[in-house]
Every structure is written in C-alpha cells, then in structure tokens.
Short mmCIF file of C-alpha atoms and ligand atoms in Angstrom, two decimals:
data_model
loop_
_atom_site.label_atom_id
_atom_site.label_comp_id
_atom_site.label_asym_id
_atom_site.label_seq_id
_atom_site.Cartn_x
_atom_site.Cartn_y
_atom_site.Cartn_z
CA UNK K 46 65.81 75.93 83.20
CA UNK K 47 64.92 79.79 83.60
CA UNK K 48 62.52 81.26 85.47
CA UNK K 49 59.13 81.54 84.21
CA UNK K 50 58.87 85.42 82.34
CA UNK K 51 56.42 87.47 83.64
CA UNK K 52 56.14 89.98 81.57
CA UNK K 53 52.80 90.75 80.17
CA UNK K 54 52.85 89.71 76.32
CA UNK K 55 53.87 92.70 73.88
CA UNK K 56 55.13 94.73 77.51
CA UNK K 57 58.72 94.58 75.65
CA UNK K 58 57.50 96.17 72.33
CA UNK K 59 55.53 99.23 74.18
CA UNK K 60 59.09 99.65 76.37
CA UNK K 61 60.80 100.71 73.26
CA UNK K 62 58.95 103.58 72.50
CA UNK K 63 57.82 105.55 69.64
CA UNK K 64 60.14 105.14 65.88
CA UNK K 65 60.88 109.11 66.73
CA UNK K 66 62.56 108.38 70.04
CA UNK K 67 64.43 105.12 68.96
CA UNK K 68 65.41 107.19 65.91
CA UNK K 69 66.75 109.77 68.22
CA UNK K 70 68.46 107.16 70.64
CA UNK K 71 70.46 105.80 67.31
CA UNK K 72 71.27 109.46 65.90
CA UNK K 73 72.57 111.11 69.34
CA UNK K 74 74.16 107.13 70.55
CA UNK K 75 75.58 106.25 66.91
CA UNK K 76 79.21 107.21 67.27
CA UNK K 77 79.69 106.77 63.33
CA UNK K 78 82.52 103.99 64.36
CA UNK K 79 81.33 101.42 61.47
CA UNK K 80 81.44 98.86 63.41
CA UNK K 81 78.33 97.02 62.36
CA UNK K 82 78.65 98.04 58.78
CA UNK K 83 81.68 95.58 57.49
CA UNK K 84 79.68 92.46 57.15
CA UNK K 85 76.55 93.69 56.68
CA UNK K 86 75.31 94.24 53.11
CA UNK K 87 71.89 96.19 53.80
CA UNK K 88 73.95 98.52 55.96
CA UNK K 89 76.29 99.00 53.79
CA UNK K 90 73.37 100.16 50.85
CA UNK K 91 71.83 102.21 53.30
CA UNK K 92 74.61 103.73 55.92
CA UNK K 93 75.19 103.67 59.45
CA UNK K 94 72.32 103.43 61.77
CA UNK K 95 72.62 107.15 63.67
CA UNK K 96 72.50 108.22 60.05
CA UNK K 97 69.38 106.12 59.42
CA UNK K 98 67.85 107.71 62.41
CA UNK K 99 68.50 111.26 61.60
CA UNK K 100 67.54 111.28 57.98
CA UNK K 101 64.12 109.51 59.37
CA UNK K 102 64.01 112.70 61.79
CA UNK K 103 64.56 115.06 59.15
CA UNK K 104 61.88 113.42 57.15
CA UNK K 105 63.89 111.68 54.27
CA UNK K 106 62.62 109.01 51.79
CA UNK K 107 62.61 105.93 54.71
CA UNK K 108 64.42 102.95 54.22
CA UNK K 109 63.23 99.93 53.62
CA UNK K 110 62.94 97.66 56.66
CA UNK K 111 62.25 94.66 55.47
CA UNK K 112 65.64 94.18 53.66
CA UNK K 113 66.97 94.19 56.96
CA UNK K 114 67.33 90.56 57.95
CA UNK K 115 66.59 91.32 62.00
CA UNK K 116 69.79 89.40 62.88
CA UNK K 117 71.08 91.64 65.29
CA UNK K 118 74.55 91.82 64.59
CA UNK K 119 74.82 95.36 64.42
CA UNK K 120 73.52 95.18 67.96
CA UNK K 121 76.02 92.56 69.23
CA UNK K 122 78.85 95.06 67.75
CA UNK K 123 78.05 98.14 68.88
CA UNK K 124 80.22 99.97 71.50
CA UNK K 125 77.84 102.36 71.91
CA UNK K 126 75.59 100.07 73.24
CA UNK K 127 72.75 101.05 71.39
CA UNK K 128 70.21 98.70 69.25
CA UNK K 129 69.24 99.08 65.45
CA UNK K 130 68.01 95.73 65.37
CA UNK K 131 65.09 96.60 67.71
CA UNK K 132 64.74 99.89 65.24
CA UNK K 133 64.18 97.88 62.61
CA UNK K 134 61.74 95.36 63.88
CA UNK K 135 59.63 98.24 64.99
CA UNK K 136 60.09 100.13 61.57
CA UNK K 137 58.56 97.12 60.14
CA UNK K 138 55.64 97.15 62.39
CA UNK K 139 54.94 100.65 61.51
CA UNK K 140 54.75 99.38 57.81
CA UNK K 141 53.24 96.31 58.20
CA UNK K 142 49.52 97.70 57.17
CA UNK K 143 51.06 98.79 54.17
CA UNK K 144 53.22 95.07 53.29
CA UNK K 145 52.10 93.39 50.19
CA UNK K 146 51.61 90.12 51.50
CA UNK K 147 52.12 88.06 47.76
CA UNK K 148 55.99 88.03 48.50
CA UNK K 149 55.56 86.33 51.58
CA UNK K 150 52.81 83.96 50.71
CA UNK K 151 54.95 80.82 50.99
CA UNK K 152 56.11 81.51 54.54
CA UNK K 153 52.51 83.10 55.50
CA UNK K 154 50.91 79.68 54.46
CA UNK K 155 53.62 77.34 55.94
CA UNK K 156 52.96 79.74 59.37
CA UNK K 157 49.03 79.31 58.64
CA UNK K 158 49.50 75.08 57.82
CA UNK K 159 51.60 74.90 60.98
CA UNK K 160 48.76 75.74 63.58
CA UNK K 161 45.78 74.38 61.43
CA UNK K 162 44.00 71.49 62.96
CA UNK K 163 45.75 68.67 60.42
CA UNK K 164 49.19 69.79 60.78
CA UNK K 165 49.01 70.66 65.54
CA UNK K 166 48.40 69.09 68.15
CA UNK K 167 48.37 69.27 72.02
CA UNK K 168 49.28 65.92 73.74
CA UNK K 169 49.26 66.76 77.75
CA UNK K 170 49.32 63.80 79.25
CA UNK K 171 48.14 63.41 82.81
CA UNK K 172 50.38 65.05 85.43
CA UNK K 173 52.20 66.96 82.62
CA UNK K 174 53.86 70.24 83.57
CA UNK K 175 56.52 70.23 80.46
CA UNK K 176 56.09 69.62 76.98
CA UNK K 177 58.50 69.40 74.19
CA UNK K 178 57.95 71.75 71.26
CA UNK K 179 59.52 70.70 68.34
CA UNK K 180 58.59 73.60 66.03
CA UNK K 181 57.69 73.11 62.35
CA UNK K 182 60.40 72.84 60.65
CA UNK K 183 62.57 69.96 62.31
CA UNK K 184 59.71 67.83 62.26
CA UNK K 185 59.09 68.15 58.58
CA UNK K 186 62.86 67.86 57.02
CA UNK K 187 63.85 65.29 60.12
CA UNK K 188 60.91 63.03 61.34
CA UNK K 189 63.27 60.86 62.52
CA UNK K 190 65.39 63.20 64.42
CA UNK K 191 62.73 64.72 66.10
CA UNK K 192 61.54 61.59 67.19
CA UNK K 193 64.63 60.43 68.82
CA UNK K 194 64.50 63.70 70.69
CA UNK K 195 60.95 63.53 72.25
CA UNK K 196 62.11 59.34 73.20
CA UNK K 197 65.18 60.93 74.75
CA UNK K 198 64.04 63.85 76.26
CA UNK K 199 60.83 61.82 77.90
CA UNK K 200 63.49 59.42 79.63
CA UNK K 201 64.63 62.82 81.49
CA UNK K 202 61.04 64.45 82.23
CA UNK K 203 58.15 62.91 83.85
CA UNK K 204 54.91 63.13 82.19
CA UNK K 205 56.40 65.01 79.16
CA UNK K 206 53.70 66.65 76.89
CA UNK K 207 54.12 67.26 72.96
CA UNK K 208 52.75 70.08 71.30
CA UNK K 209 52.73 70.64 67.92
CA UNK K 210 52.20 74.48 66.44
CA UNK K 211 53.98 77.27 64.99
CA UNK K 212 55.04 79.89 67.24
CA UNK K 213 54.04 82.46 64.52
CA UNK K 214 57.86 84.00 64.28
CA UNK K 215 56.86 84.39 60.55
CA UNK K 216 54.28 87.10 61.27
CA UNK K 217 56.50 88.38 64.49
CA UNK K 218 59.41 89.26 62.20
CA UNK K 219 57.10 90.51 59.36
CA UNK K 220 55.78 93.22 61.93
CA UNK K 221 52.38 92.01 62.13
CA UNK K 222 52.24 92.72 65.38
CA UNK K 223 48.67 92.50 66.48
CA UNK K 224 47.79 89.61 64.79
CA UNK K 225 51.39 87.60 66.10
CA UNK K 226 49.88 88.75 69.78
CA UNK K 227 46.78 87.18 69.12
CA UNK K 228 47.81 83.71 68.04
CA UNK K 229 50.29 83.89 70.06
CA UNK K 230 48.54 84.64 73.35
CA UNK K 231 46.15 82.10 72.63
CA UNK K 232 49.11 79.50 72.68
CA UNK K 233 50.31 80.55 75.91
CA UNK K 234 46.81 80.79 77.41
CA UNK K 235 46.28 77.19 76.49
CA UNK K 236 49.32 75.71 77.92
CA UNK K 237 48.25 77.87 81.24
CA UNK K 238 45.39 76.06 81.40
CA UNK K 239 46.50 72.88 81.13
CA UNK K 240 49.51 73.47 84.16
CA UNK K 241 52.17 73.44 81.51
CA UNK K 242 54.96 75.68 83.41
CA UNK K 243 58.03 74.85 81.17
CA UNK K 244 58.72 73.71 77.56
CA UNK K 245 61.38 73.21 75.50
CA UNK K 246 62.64 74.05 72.33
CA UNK K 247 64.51 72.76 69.07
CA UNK K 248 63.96 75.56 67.27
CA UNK K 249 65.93 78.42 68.10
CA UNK K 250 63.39 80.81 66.31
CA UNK K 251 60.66 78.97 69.37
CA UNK K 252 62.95 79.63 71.73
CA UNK K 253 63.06 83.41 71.26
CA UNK K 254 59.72 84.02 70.76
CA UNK K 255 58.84 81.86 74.16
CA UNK K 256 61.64 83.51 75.82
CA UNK K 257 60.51 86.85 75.04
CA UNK K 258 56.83 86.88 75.07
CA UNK K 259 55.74 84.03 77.05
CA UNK K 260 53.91 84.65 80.48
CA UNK K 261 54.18 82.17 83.61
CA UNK K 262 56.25 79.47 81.47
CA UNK K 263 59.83 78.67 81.03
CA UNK K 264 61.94 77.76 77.98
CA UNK K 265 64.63 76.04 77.56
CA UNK K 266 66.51 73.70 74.73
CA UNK K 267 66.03 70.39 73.83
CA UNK K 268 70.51 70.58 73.62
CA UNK K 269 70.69 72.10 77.28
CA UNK K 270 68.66 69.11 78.67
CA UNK K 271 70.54 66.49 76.43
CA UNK K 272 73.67 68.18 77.46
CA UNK K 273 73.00 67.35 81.19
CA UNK K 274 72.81 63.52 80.38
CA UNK K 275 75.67 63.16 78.06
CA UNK K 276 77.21 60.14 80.06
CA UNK K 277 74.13 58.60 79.77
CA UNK K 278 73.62 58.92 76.29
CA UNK K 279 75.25 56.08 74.68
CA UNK K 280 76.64 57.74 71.54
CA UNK K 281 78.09 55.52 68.88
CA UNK K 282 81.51 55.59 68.10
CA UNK K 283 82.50 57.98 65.01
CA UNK K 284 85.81 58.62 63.86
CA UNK K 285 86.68 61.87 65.35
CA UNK K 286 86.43 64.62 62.37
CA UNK K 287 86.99 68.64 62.28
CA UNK K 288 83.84 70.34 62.24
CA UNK K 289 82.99 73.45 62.86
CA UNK K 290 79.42 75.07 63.97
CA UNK K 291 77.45 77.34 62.61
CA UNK K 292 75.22 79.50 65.74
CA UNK K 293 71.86 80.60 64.97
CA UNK K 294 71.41 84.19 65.22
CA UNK K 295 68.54 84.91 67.17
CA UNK K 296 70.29 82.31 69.89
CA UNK K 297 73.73 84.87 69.64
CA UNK K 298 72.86 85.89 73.25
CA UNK K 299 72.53 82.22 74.90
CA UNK K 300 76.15 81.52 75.84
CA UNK K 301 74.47 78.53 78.38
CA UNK K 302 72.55 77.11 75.06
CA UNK K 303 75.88 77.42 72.94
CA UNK K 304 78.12 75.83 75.18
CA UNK K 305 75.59 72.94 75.89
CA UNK K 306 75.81 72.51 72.11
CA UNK K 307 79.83 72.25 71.46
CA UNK K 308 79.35 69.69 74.63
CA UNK K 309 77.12 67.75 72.80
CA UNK K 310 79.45 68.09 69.77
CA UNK K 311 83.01 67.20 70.78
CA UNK K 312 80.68 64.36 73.41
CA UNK K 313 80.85 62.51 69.99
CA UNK K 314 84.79 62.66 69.91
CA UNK K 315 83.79 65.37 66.95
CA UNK K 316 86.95 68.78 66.85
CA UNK K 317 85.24 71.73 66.97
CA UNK K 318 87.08 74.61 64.59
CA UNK K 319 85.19 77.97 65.72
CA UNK K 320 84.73 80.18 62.51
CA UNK K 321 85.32 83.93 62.85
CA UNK K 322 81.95 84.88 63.43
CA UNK K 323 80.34 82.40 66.16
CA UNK K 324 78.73 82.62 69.36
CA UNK K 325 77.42 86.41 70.31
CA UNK K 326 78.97 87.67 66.35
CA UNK K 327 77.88 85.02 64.44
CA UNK K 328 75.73 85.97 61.38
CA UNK K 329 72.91 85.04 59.68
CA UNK K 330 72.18 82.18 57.02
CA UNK K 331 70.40 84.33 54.79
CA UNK K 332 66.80 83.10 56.62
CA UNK K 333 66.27 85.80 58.92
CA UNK K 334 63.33 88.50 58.25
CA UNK K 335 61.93 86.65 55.43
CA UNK K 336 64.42 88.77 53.13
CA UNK K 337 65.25 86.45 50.39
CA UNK K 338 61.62 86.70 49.63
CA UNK K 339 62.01 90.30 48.23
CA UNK K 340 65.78 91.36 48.32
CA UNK K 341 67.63 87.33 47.31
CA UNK K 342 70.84 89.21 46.93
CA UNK K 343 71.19 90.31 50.17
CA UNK K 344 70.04 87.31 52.00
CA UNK K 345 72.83 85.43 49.97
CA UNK K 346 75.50 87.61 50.98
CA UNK K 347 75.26 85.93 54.57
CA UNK K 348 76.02 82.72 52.52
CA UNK K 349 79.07 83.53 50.95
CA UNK K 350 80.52 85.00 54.21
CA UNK K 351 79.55 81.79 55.99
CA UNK K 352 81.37 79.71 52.71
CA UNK K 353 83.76 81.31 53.15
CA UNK K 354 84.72 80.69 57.10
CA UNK K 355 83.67 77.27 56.87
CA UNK K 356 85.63 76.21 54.18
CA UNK K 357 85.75 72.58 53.73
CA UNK K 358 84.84 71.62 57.62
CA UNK K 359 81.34 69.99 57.63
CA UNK K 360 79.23 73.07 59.40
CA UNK K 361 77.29 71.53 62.06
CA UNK K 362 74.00 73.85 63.34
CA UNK K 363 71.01 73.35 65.56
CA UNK K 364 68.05 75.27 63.42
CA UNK K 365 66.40 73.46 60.79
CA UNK K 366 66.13 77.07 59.12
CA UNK K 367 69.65 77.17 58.95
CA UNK K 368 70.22 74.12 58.07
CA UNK K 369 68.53 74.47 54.98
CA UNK K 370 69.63 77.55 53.71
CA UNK K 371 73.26 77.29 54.41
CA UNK K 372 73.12 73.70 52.44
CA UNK K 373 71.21 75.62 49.11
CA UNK K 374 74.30 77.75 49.71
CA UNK K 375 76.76 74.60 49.14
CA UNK K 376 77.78 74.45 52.28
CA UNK K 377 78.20 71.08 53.85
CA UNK K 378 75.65 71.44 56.75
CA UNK K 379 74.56 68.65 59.88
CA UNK K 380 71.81 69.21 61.99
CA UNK K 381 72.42 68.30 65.32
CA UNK K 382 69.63 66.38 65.83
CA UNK K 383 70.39 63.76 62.78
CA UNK K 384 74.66 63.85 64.32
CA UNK K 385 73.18 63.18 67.92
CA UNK K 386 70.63 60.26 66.90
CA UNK K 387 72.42 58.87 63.62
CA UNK K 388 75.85 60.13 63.59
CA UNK K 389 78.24 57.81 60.94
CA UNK K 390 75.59 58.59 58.60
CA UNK K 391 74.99 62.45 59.18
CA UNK K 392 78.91 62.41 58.98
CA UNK K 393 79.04 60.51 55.70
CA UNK K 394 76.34 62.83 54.26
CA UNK K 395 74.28 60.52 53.59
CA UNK K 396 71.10 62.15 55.53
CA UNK K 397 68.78 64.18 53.34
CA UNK K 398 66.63 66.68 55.12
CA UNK K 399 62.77 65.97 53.40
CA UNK K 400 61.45 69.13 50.92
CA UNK K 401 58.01 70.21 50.37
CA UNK K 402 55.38 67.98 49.45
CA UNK K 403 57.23 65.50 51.99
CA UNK K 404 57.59 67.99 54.99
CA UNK K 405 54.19 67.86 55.56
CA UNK K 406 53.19 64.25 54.62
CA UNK K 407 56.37 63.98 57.70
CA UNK K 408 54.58 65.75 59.97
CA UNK K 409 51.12 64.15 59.97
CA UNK K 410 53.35 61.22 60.09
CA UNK K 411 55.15 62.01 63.54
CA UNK K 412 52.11 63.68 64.85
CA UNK K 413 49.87 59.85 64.39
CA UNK K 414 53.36 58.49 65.80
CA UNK K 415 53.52 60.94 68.78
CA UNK K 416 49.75 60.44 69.73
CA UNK K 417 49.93 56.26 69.78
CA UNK K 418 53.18 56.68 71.99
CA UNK K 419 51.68 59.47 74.36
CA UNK K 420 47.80 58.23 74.43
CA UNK K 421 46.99 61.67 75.44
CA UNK K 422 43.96 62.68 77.64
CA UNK K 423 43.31 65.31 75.02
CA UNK K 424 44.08 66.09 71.61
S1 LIG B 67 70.76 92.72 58.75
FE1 LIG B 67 71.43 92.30 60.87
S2 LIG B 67 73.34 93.45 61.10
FE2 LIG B 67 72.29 94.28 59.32
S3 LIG B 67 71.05 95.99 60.10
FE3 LIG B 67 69.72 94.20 60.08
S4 LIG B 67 69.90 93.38 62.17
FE4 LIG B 67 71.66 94.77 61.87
S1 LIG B 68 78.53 99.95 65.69
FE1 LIG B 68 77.10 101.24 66.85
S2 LIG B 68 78.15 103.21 67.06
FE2 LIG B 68 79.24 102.09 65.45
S3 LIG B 68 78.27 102.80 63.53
FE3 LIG B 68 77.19 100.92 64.17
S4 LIG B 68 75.44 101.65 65.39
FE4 LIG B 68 76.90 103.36 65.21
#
C-alpha cells in the first residue's frame, strides 16, 4: 500500500495557481506539436491548448470547460510536459457559480442518494484500521460482485471495515470546489476518528479522489490486494479466450494498479490483446466530466474510438462507470469483479449489470447484508 498523503485537503488545487498563470504556462510551454489533438474531439473544436491559453490572455470569448471530459490525455501526450487537463478542471471551478445545475441533476442526485443516511454506512468493527470502499456504483449494477470482494478481501485483512458513501467525484469534476471540500473533509475526518489509516478502492474514480485529497490515510485497490493472493484464489477453470482491457482514465498513471489487473486477468488462463490506447494513453469511455450530459456527441466519440480498437475481443475493465458506458456503446464489456467471482458466466455474457430503479433497491440490499456479516460496533 502507499504511504498515507499528507497533504492538507485542497493544498494541490491552491499549488496550481491562478487561470492567468496556468494560461500562461500552456501559451509559452505549448509547442503547437498536436500531439494531444488527434483523438481528442473537444480539442479538435476548440484548438491546441497554448492557443486556448493565449486567446484566454488576450481576453477572447472562453471556451467552454465543461465539454472537456477531464481525461487527461492531452496531459499523458504532451512532450512539453505541460498539463491542460489541470487547466481545465480549474476553468471549471472558476465557472462553477455560474453552472446550471438542471443538466446535471441525475448525477447531482445519484452523488446526493449515495451519502444520504438510507443509501451509507460506516461498519468499523473493533480493532479496524482498513476498510473496503466499494463506491456507488459497483455495488448497485453488481451486488454480487461486490460482495465476493469484501468476503475475499476480509480473508486478507484483519478487522476489515466497510464503508459505504460517495466520494463526491461528481461535484469534484463539476468544479464545485468548496462544497466537494466540505463533504469530502468530513469523510476523511470520520475515518480519522475512528483509526482507519488505509482503505481500499474498486472504483477507480475513489481511488483518485482518496489518493489526491485524503489526509493521514492510504489507498489502494481492491485488484492490487487480490493480485497478491492469486495462488490462493481458487479460480475456476475457463476456457482460455482473447480479451483485451479497457484502463480507466483517471487510473492512466497507476502502472502498479494496471499490472496487478492483467495479473488477475491472464491468472484466469484469459489472452490479453492490448488495444492501441491502454495503460498511461488510454482514453476515456465517454463518462468522464459529466459531458454527455450537455455535449452527447462528444462523449460518444470516445466510444467509437474504443469500438473500434476492441473489435470483436470481449473488453474487460475495472470501473463500473466504464463498464456501463462502453456496453451502451455496443461494446462487449466484463467487469472484473463479475470475471474474478463468476467467470464462465461473465465470459458467456450472460451477467447483466442492474439499471436504475434496481441499483438502489441493490444497495440497501448489500448494505443489510454487509451489516449482519460485520455486526459492527457502530453504524
Ligand atoms: S477531453 Fe481529455 S484529452 Fe481532451 S482536452 Fe480534455 S482532458 Fe485533454
Ligand atoms: S501535446 Fe503539448 S505541446 Fe503538443 S499541442 Fe498539445 S499541449 Fe501543446
């Protein structure tokens, strides 16, 4: 596991300094090589980010930030070694007083359901220093999945703890910055309080937002810890396929997290086929920023490029998110979790991931499970 973070919560954001000097960083650092501009469709509407940055310094009509999908790419790409993706977060939270929220109602409310008193829970158990944190999406479109996880993972860690909540990444990514640092604080000040140190992830959206705001406690993955006991896993035979695997992008940066993952994979006897864009390049599903809620034809250009590379290899892919958007775009998608804990019938298709009403009937579900099997001293 890492280190706990000790950086004070938001630290990272003030670091970055003003829109007028990042714009200045991307103008004078852009070398114009159009590099991050080939796959990307909102770049390619609105131009290279140096020119982004010098038409916001002279002034111009600004762009529009939240048609940016915050994937980060265009970061991973660059030679110059400079970061639009951080430019455009921040651009956001510089508009964010002025959002219309009605686009973003549905994710808003799933964010607001997710840490309301029917839908989380805390169960710390006595001695517990680590809890598993499933997110909310993998325990509403796989109840059973999730489930095997926490029974697996609580074979490997003492005293494990479940918590369920939302990290708030919705209101992170929408720029909402003050009121993400709020909930979010309050989070990691309750898990302080109750000794929890470390806690780990499914969701690779938790994972970031842990890894890059949380103060005195670790994350890690649910996959890195599973990876660790593959002999002891007792997989069922499969017959040995061609898949290939699909890497979330705000985990493009966590080589130790993707290579835990293709263990896990070919661990089954599974061929991995890497697509073009994988690992630190891979791109996004079409999830990322909440942009299919105003700009759909952008988010589904990530789609098609990821239809394309896959072609007609199952696409395996450890975010629930992910999951579920590259399916809507026909792909043929597995979430890890359902291949690791059921995998002749992930591989025969014949899991469906739960939709909304049943997501949430799932999670009150799993959460009544999770507190008979834990008998927590609080809840
Ligand atoms: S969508 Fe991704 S690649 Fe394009 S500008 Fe935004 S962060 Fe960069
Ligand atoms: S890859 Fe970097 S240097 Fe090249 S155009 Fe994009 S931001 Fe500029």
């Amino acid at each position: 596991m890492k280190k706990p973070e000790t950086s004070l919560l938001g630290a990272n954001t003030q670091s970055k300094g003003t829109i007028n000097n990042q714009a200045q960083a991307l103008d004078e650092g852009c070398t114009r090589c159009q590099a991050c501009i080939s796959h990307c469709a909102f770049l390619q509407k609105n131009g290279m980010p140096g020119d982004i940055g010098a038409s916001l310094l002279a002034g111009e009509a600004p762009i529009d930030p939240f048609a940016c999908s915050l994937c980060n790419l265009c970061t991973a790409v660059c030679p110059a070694d400079i970061d639009p993706g951080a430019f455009f977060l921040e651009l956001r939270r510089q508009a964010a007083d002025q959002l219309p929220l009605k686009p973003y109602a549905t994710i808003l409310g799933y964010e607001q359901r997710g840490s309301s008193p029917l839908f989380s829970w805390y169960g710390l158990p006595t001695g517990c220093e680590t809890v598993f944190f499933p997110g909310c999406s993998l325990p509403g479109t796989r109840p059973e999945a999730t489930w095997w996880l926490y029974r697996q993972l609580s074979k490997q860690v003492p005293h494990l703890g479940v918590i369920l909540d939302c990290c708030h990444k919705p209101s992170h990514d929408l720029g909402r910055h003050p009121f993400f640092v709020d909930q979010f604080k309050a989070i990691n000040d309750r898990l302080m309080t109750a000794g929890v140190r470390q806690i780990i992830v499914a969701c690779p959206n938790c994972y970031k937002i842990f890894q890059e705001y949380a103060s005195g406690i670790s994350v890690s993955t649910a996959w890195e810890l599973l990876a660790e006991s593959l002999p002891d896993l007792h997989l069922s035979a499969i017959t040995p396929v061609q898949v290939t695997l699909h890497d979330p992008c705000p985990l493009r940066d966590n080589q130790d997290i993707q290579q835990a993952v293709r263990s896990l994979i070919s661990g089954q006897g599974l061929k991995i086929r890497e697509m073009r864009h994988s690992k630190k390049r891979t791109v996004c599903c079409g999830e990322g920023g909440s942009v299919g809620s105003v700009h759909p034809e952008l988010a589904s250009r990530w789609g098609k490029i990821r239809r394309q590379e896959a072609g007609d290899d199952p696409v395996i892919t450890y975010c629930a998110g992910c999951a579920g958007f590259l399916s809507r775009a026909g792909i043929k998608t597995i979430h890890l979790a359902d291949l690791l804990a059921n995998p002749a019938k992930a591989l025969s298709g014949k899991i469906t991931a739960s939709r909304p009403p049943w997501t949430y009937l799932n999670r009150i579900f799993l959460k009544k499970r999770l507190q008979r099997a834990l008998r927590p001293d609080q809840d």
